[in-house]
């Protein structure tokens, strides 16, 4: 990419950890950065999308960058773009601005979340030292292909010659990833084959193991699938990281909307950004674990909406046996599913319809009893609407 070359960000002196995948990228990159920050390294973390503020996309030592630092980086990117006589998309300009900041700030490590796919994503202009593919599911099929193998081929584009590759999915490793790793002579490490985790009965600790390593670590707020994958990446990175830093990073790593449990007006509310079948299957595994430890709240009231271009029927099909009642509303975004589409997909379920997500959530808070919990899911936009509601009420 000529603009990236012009900016001098293609071959950074820093160690680079790149994370692709259908779900879990945010949790994995957040955990990686938290562990490395705990070790005292200067870490540049790039993620997308943001939830509240654009600055969330670019962090230094775990702190969102200041406005002026972003502005200066965008000016540098735009100057390089003009000199190259090229145009850039919003995401390309944003990614390059993050890279400029990491370069200028002399970061020790860059932790990079791929935005979409992998092979053609602008994040992939930088060669990683460790490539992580969290899992493969059917999402963004218009862009990436309509089969697991087609999507895996795109994600596998982050693999480089002779660098370690980690596959963190609970599924069988797709052939496209196996083929790309073999082509690049890149050693491939997979969950449940080369590294393992086990949650312990005390609910406070878990075990991580490889053929040569056994660790006992504290439970964090994020999913163990993704935490264990982050630990595997750290161990394969060649970075000197203590077990104390591993433990501290795991405990401090937090990310809004990833099975986020909050108490609001004395009601338990779980926020989860799962918006495709793969993500919702993961949500349900976490929900079952939670309910096993909280048998007093067996019923789930779901505040729900989705985008029209997502697999609404499959997502509802997975959730309907666990959800007691639904409170649905259309999103206030261009790609929103109409209320009639959500209603049809929920035929035979106990549903209540509202004009917007804020009203649906307010109703859930007012009507939920002590034997129920509220689950907000279906889209990041659904969560954003509720978070806005909570901000307005404070």
Coordinates of C-alpha atoms in Angstrom, one line a residue:
X1 CA 0.0 0.0 0.0
X2 CA 1.8 3.2 -1.2
X3 CA 0.5 5.5 1.5
X4 CA 1.5 3.0 4.3
X5 CA 5.0 2.8 2.7
X6 CA 5.2 6.5 2.5
X7 CA 4.4 6.8 6.2
X8 CA 7.0 4.2 7.1
X9 CA 4.6 2.0 9.1
X10 CA 4.7 -1.2 7.1
X11 CA 7.8 -2.7 8.9
X12 CA 7.7 -1.4 12.5
X13 CA 10.5 -2.1 14.9
X14 CA 7.9 -3.2 17.5
X15 CA 6.6 -6.7 18.0
X16 CA 3.2 -7.0 16.2
X17 CA 0.3 -9.3 17.2
X18 CA -2.6 -9.4 14.7
X19 CA -6.0 -10.9 15.6
X20 CA -8.6 -11.8 13.0
X21 CA -11.7 -14.0 13.4
X22 CA -15.5 -13.8 13.3
X23 CA -16.1 -13.3 17.0
X24 CA -13.9 -12.7 20.0
X25 CA -11.4 -10.3 18.4
X26 CA -12.2 -7.5 20.8
X27 CA -11.9 -9.7 23.9
X28 CA -8.6 -11.3 22.7
X29 CA -6.9 -8.0 21.7
X30 CA -8.1 -6.4 25.0
X31 CA -6.6 -9.2 27.0
X32 CA -3.4 -9.2 25.1
X33 CA -2.9 -5.5 25.6
X34 CA -3.8 -5.7 29.3
X35 CA -1.3 -8.5 30.0
X36 CA 1.5 -6.7 28.1
X37 CA 0.7 -3.4 29.8
X38 CA 0.9 -5.2 33.1
X39 CA 4.4 -6.4 32.1
X40 CA 5.4 -2.7 31.8
X41 CA 5.7 -2.7 28.0
X42 CA 4.4 0.3 26.0
X43 CA 1.5 -1.2 24.0
X44 CA -0.4 0.4 21.1
X45 CA -3.8 -1.2 20.8
X46 CA -6.0 -0.7 17.7
X47 CA -9.6 -1.9 17.7
X48 CA -12.9 -1.3 16.0
X49 CA -15.7 -0.3 16.2
X50 CA -15.9 2.1 19.1
X51 CA -18.8 2.2 21.5
X52 CA -18.9 5.7 22.9
X53 CA -16.0 7.7 21.5
X54 CA -13.9 7.5 18.4
X55 CA -10.7 7.6 20.6
X56 CA -11.6 4.2 21.9
X57 CA -10.1 2.7 18.7
X58 CA -6.6 3.8 19.6
X59 CA -5.0 3.2 23.0
X60 CA -1.5 3.7 24.4
X61 CA -0.7 1.9 27.6
X62 CA -4.4 1.1 28.0
X63 CA -5.5 4.8 27.7
X64 CA -7.5 6.3 24.8
X65 CA -5.3 8.7 22.9
X66 CA -5.9 12.4 23.1
X67 CA -7.8 14.3 20.4
X68 CA -4.7 16.3 19.3
X69 CA -2.6 13.2 18.9
X70 CA -5.3 11.8 16.6
X71 CA -5.6 15.0 14.7
X72 CA -1.9 15.3 14.1
X73 CA -1.8 11.6 12.9
X74 CA -4.7 12.2 10.4
X75 CA -2.9 15.3 9.1
X76 CA 0.2 13.2 8.5
X77 CA -1.8 10.5 6.8
X78 CA -3.6 13.0 4.6
X79 CA -0.4 14.6 3.5
X80 CA 1.0 11.2 2.5
X81 CA -2.2 10.4 0.7
X82 CA -2.0 13.6 -1.3
X83 CA 1.7 13.0 -2.2
X84 CA 0.7 9.5 -3.5
X85 CA -2.3 10.9 -5.4
X86 CA -4.7 8.4 -3.8
X87 CA -7.9 8.4 -1.9
X88 CA -8.5 6.5 1.3
X89 CA -11.6 5.0 2.9
X90 CA -12.6 6.0 6.5
X91 CA -11.3 2.7 7.8
X92 CA -8.0 2.9 5.9
X93 CA -7.3 6.5 7.1
X94 CA -8.2 5.5 10.7
X95 CA -6.0 2.4 10.7
X96 CA -3.0 4.3 9.2
X97 CA -3.5 7.1 11.7
X98 CA -3.3 4.5 14.5
X99 CA -0.1 3.1 13.0
X100 CA 1.4 6.5 12.7
X101 CA 0.7 7.1 16.4
X102 CA 2.3 3.8 17.4
X103 CA 5.3 4.5 15.3
X104 CA 5.8 8.1 16.6
X105 CA 5.3 7.0 20.2
X106 CA 7.9 4.2 19.9
X107 CA 5.6 1.5 21.1
X108 CA 7.2 -1.8 22.1
X109 CA 4.2 -3.9 20.9
X110 CA 1.4 -3.3 18.4
X111 CA -1.8 -5.2 19.1
X112 CA -4.0 -5.0 16.0
X113 CA -7.6 -6.1 15.5
X114 CA -8.6 -6.8 11.9
X115 CA -11.7 -5.0 10.9
X116 CA -13.2 -7.3 8.3
X117 CA -11.8 -10.5 6.9
X118 CA -8.0 -10.4 6.9
X119 CA -6.5 -10.9 3.5
X120 CA -7.6 -7.5 2.1
X121 CA -8.0 -5.6 5.3
X122 CA -5.8 -2.6 5.7
X123 CA -4.5 -3.9 9.0
X124 CA -2.8 -6.6 7.0
X125 CA -0.3 -4.2 5.4
X126 CA 1.8 -4.8 8.5
X127 CA 3.5 -8.2 8.9
X128 CA 2.7 -9.7 12.3
X129 CA 5.1 -11.7 14.5
X130 CA 2.1 -13.8 15.7
X131 CA -1.1 -14.3 13.8
X132 CA -4.3 -15.1 15.8
X133 CA -7.5 -16.4 14.2
X134 CA -10.1 -16.6 17.0
X135 CA -12.7 -18.6 15.2
X136 CA -14.7 -18.8 11.9
X137 CA -18.4 -18.3 11.6
X138 CA -20.9 -17.1 9.0
X139 CA -21.0 -13.3 9.0
X140 CA -20.4 -10.6 6.5
X141 CA -21.2 -13.2 3.8
X142 CA -21.7 -10.5 1.2
X143 CA -18.1 -9.5 1.5
X144 CA -16.3 -12.6 2.6
X145 CA -18.2 -15.5 1.1
X146 CA -21.1 -17.7 2.0
X147 CA -19.3 -20.8 3.4
X148 CA -17.0 -21.4 6.3
X149 CA -14.1 -22.3 4.0
X150 CA -14.5 -19.1 1.9
X151 CA -14.5 -17.0 5.1
X152 CA -11.5 -18.9 6.5
X153 CA -9.6 -18.2 3.3
X154 CA -10.0 -14.5 3.9
X155 CA -9.1 -14.7 7.6
X156 CA -6.0 -16.8 6.8
X157 CA -4.6 -13.9 4.8
X158 CA -2.9 -12.6 8.0
X159 CA -0.6 -15.7 8.1
X160 CA 3.0 -15.1 7.2
X161 CA 6.0 -17.3 6.5
X162 CA 7.5 -19.0 9.5
X163 CA 5.5 -17.1 12.1
X164 CA 3.3 -18.9 14.7
X165 CA -0.4 -19.0 14.0
X166 CA -3.0 -19.6 16.7
X167 CA -6.5 -20.9 15.9
X168 CA -8.8 -20.4 18.9
X169 CA -12.1 -21.9 17.7
X170 CA -13.9 -24.7 19.3
X171 CA -14.6 -26.1 15.8
X172 CA -12.5 -28.2 13.5
X173 CA -9.7 -26.2 11.9
X174 CA -10.9 -25.1 8.4
X175 CA -8.9 -26.5 5.5
X176 CA -8.2 -23.0 4.2
X177 CA -6.3 -22.2 7.4
X178 CA -4.4 -25.6 7.4
X179 CA -3.4 -25.0 3.7
X180 CA -2.2 -21.4 4.2
X181 CA -0.2 -22.4 7.3
X182 CA 1.4 -25.3 5.4
X183 CA 2.1 -23.0 2.4
X184 CA 3.8 -20.5 4.7
X185 CA 5.6 -23.1 6.8
X186 CA 3.9 -21.4 9.7
X187 CA 3.6 -23.5 12.9
X188 CA -0.1 -23.8 13.7
X189 CA -1.3 -24.1 17.3
X190 CA -5.0 -24.9 18.0
X191 CA -7.3 -24.8 21.0
X192 CA -8.0 -28.3 22.4
X193 CA -5.2 -29.7 20.4
X194 CA -2.0 -27.8 21.3
X195 CA -3.3 -25.7 24.2
X196 CA -6.1 -26.3 26.7
X197 CA -8.0 -24.6 29.4
X198 CA -10.2 -25.8 32.3
X199 CA -12.4 -23.7 34.5
X200 CA -12.0 -24.9 38.2
X201 CA -14.9 -25.5 40.5
X202 CA -14.1 -22.6 42.8
X203 CA -15.3 -20.2 40.0
X204 CA -12.3 -18.0 40.8
X205 CA -9.4 -19.8 39.0
X206 CA -8.7 -21.7 35.8
X207 CA -6.0 -23.8 34.3
X208 CA -4.0 -23.3 31.1
X209 CA -1.9 -26.0 29.7
X210 CA 0.4 -26.9 26.7
X211 CA 2.7 -29.8 26.3
X212 CA 5.4 -27.9 28.2
X213 CA 3.5 -25.4 30.4
X214 CA 0.9 -25.5 33.1
X215 CA -0.5 -22.4 34.7
X216 CA -3.2 -21.6 37.3
X217 CA -4.6 -18.2 36.6
X218 CA -7.5 -16.0 38.0
X219 CA -10.8 -15.8 36.2
X220 CA -11.4 -12.5 34.4
X221 CA -14.5 -10.8 33.1
X222 CA -14.1 -11.9 29.5
X223 CA -14.7 -15.4 28.0
X224 CA -12.1 -18.1 28.7
X225 CA -11.9 -19.1 25.1
X226 CA -10.5 -15.7 24.2
X227 CA -8.4 -15.3 27.4
X228 CA -6.7 -18.6 26.8
X229 CA -6.0 -17.7 23.2
X230 CA -4.4 -14.5 24.3
X231 CA -2.3 -16.4 26.8
X232 CA -1.2 -18.8 24.1
X233 CA -0.3 -15.9 21.8
X234 CA 1.8 -14.3 24.6
X235 CA 3.7 -17.5 25.2
X236 CA 4.5 -17.9 21.5
X237 CA 5.4 -14.2 21.0
X238 CA 8.9 -14.5 22.4
X239 CA 8.1 -11.6 24.8
X240 CA 9.3 -12.0 28.4
X241 CA 6.0 -11.9 30.4
X242 CA 5.7 -13.0 34.0
X243 CA 2.9 -15.1 35.5
X244 CA 2.1 -12.1 37.7
X245 CA 1.6 -9.9 34.6
X246 CA -0.6 -12.7 33.0
X247 CA -2.8 -12.7 36.2
X248 CA -2.9 -9.0 36.5
X249 CA -3.8 -8.4 32.9
X250 CA -6.5 -11.0 32.8
X251 CA -8.1 -9.4 35.9
X252 CA -8.0 -5.9 34.5
X253 CA -9.1 -6.7 30.9
X254 CA -12.6 -5.4 30.4
X255 CA -14.7 -4.7 27.3
X256 CA -18.2 -3.3 27.1
X257 CA -20.8 -5.6 25.6
X258 CA -19.0 -9.0 25.9
X259 CA -21.3 -10.8 28.4
X260 CA -21.1 -7.7 30.5
X261 CA -23.1 -8.2 33.7
X262 CA -24.4 -5.1 35.5
X263 CA -26.9 -4.4 38.2
X264 CA -29.4 -1.6 37.2
X265 CA -32.2 -0.6 39.5
X266 CA -31.7 -3.8 41.5
X267 CA -32.1 -5.9 38.3
X268 CA -29.4 -8.1 36.8
X269 CA -28.8 -7.0 33.2
X270 CA -26.5 -8.9 30.8
X271 CA -25.2 -7.0 27.7
X272 CA -23.9 -9.1 24.8
X273 CA -23.0 -7.9 21.3
X274 CA -23.6 -11.3 19.7
X275 CA -25.2 -10.7 16.3
X276 CA -24.6 -13.9 14.3
X277 CA -25.2 -17.6 15.1
X278 CA -21.6 -18.3 16.1
X279 CA -21.6 -15.4 18.5
X280 CA -25.0 -16.3 20.0
X281 CA -23.9 -19.9 20.5
X282 CA -21.0 -18.5 22.5
X283 CA -23.3 -16.2 24.5
X284 CA -25.6 -19.2 25.3
X285 CA -22.6 -21.2 26.7
X286 CA -21.7 -18.3 29.0
X287 CA -25.4 -17.8 29.9
X288 CA -25.8 -21.5 30.9
X289 CA -22.7 -21.2 33.1
X290 CA -24.1 -18.1 34.8
X291 CA -27.5 -19.6 35.4
X292 CA -26.0 -22.8 36.8
X293 CA -24.4 -20.5 39.5
X294 CA -27.6 -18.4 39.9
X295 CA -30.5 -20.9 40.0
X296 CA -32.7 -18.2 41.6
X297 CA -33.0 -16.4 38.2
X298 CA -34.1 -19.0 35.8
X299 CA -36.1 -16.8 33.4
X300 CA -34.6 -14.5 30.8
X301 CA -36.3 -11.4 29.5
X302 CA -34.7 -10.4 26.2
X303 CA -34.5 -6.8 24.9
X304 CA -33.8 -7.5 21.3
X305 CA -33.2 -6.0 17.9
X306 CA -31.0 -6.7 14.9
X307 CA -29.8 -5.4 11.6
X308 CA -31.8 -6.6 8.5
X309 CA -28.7 -8.0 6.8
X310 CA -27.9 -10.4 9.6
X311 CA -29.2 -14.0 10.0
X312 CA -32.2 -13.1 12.2
X313 CA -34.0 -16.4 12.0
X314 CA -30.9 -18.4 13.0
X315 CA -30.1 -16.1 15.9
X316 CA -33.7 -16.3 17.2
X317 CA -33.8 -20.0 16.7
X318 CA -30.8 -20.4 19.0
X319 CA -32.2 -18.1 21.7
X320 CA -35.9 -18.9 21.8
X321 CA -35.6 -22.0 24.0
X322 CA -33.8 -20.0 26.7
X323 CA -35.7 -16.7 26.5
X324 CA -39.0 -16.5 28.5
X325 CA -40.3 -13.3 26.9
X326 CA -39.1 -10.8 24.3
X327 CA -39.2 -7.0 24.2
X328 CA -38.5 -6.0 20.6
X329 CA -38.1 -2.6 18.8
X330 CA -36.5 -1.4 15.6
X331 CA -33.1 0.2 15.6
X332 CA -32.6 3.8 14.6
X333 CA -30.0 3.0 11.9
X334 CA -30.3 2.7 8.1
X335 CA -29.7 -1.2 8.1
X336 CA -32.3 -1.8 10.9
X337 CA -34.7 -4.8 10.7
X338 CA -38.3 -3.6 10.6
X339 CA -40.5 -4.5 13.5
X340 CA -42.6 -6.7 11.2
X341 CA -39.5 -8.8 10.3
X342 CA -38.6 -9.3 14.0
X343 CA -42.3 -10.1 14.8
X344 CA -42.5 -12.7 12.1
X345 CA -39.3 -14.4 13.2
X346 CA -40.6 -14.6 16.7
X347 CA -44.0 -16.2 15.8
X348 CA -45.2 -18.3 18.7
X349 CA -43.1 -16.5 21.3
X350 CA -44.2 -14.2 24.1
X351 CA -43.4 -10.7 22.6
X352 CA -44.1 -7.1 23.4
X353 CA -43.4 -4.4 20.7
X354 CA -42.1 -0.9 21.2
X355 CA -41.3 2.1 19.0
X356 CA -37.6 2.1 20.1
X357 CA -35.1 0.1 22.1
X358 CA -35.0 2.6 24.9
X359 CA -38.7 2.1 25.6
X360 CA -38.3 -1.6 25.4
X361 CA -35.5 -1.5 28.0
X362 CA -37.4 0.8 30.3
X363 CA -40.3 -1.6 30.2
X364 CA -38.0 -4.5 31.0
X365 CA -36.7 -2.7 34.1
X366 CA -40.2 -1.8 35.3
X367 CA -41.7 -5.2 34.8
X368 CA -38.9 -7.7 35.5
X369 CA -39.2 -9.6 38.8
X370 CA -36.6 -11.1 41.1
X371 CA -36.7 -14.5 39.4
X372 CA -35.7 -13.0 36.1
X373 CA -32.7 -11.3 34.4
X374 CA -32.6 -9.0 31.5
X375 CA -30.6 -9.9 28.4
X376 CA -29.8 -7.1 25.9
X377 CA -28.5 -8.5 22.6
X378 CA -28.8 -8.8 18.8
X379 CA -26.5 -6.0 17.7
X380 CA -24.0 -3.5 19.0
X381 CA -26.6 -0.9 18.0
X382 CA -29.1 -2.5 20.5
X383 CA -26.6 -2.1 23.3
X384 CA -25.7 1.4 22.3
X385 CA -29.4 2.5 22.5
X386 CA -29.6 1.1 26.0
X387 CA -26.3 2.7 27.1
X388 CA -27.6 6.0 25.7
X389 CA -30.8 5.5 27.8
X390 CA -28.7 4.9 30.9
X391 CA -26.6 8.0 30.3
X392 CA -29.7 10.1 29.9
X393 CA -31.2 8.8 33.1
X394 CA -28.1 9.6 35.2

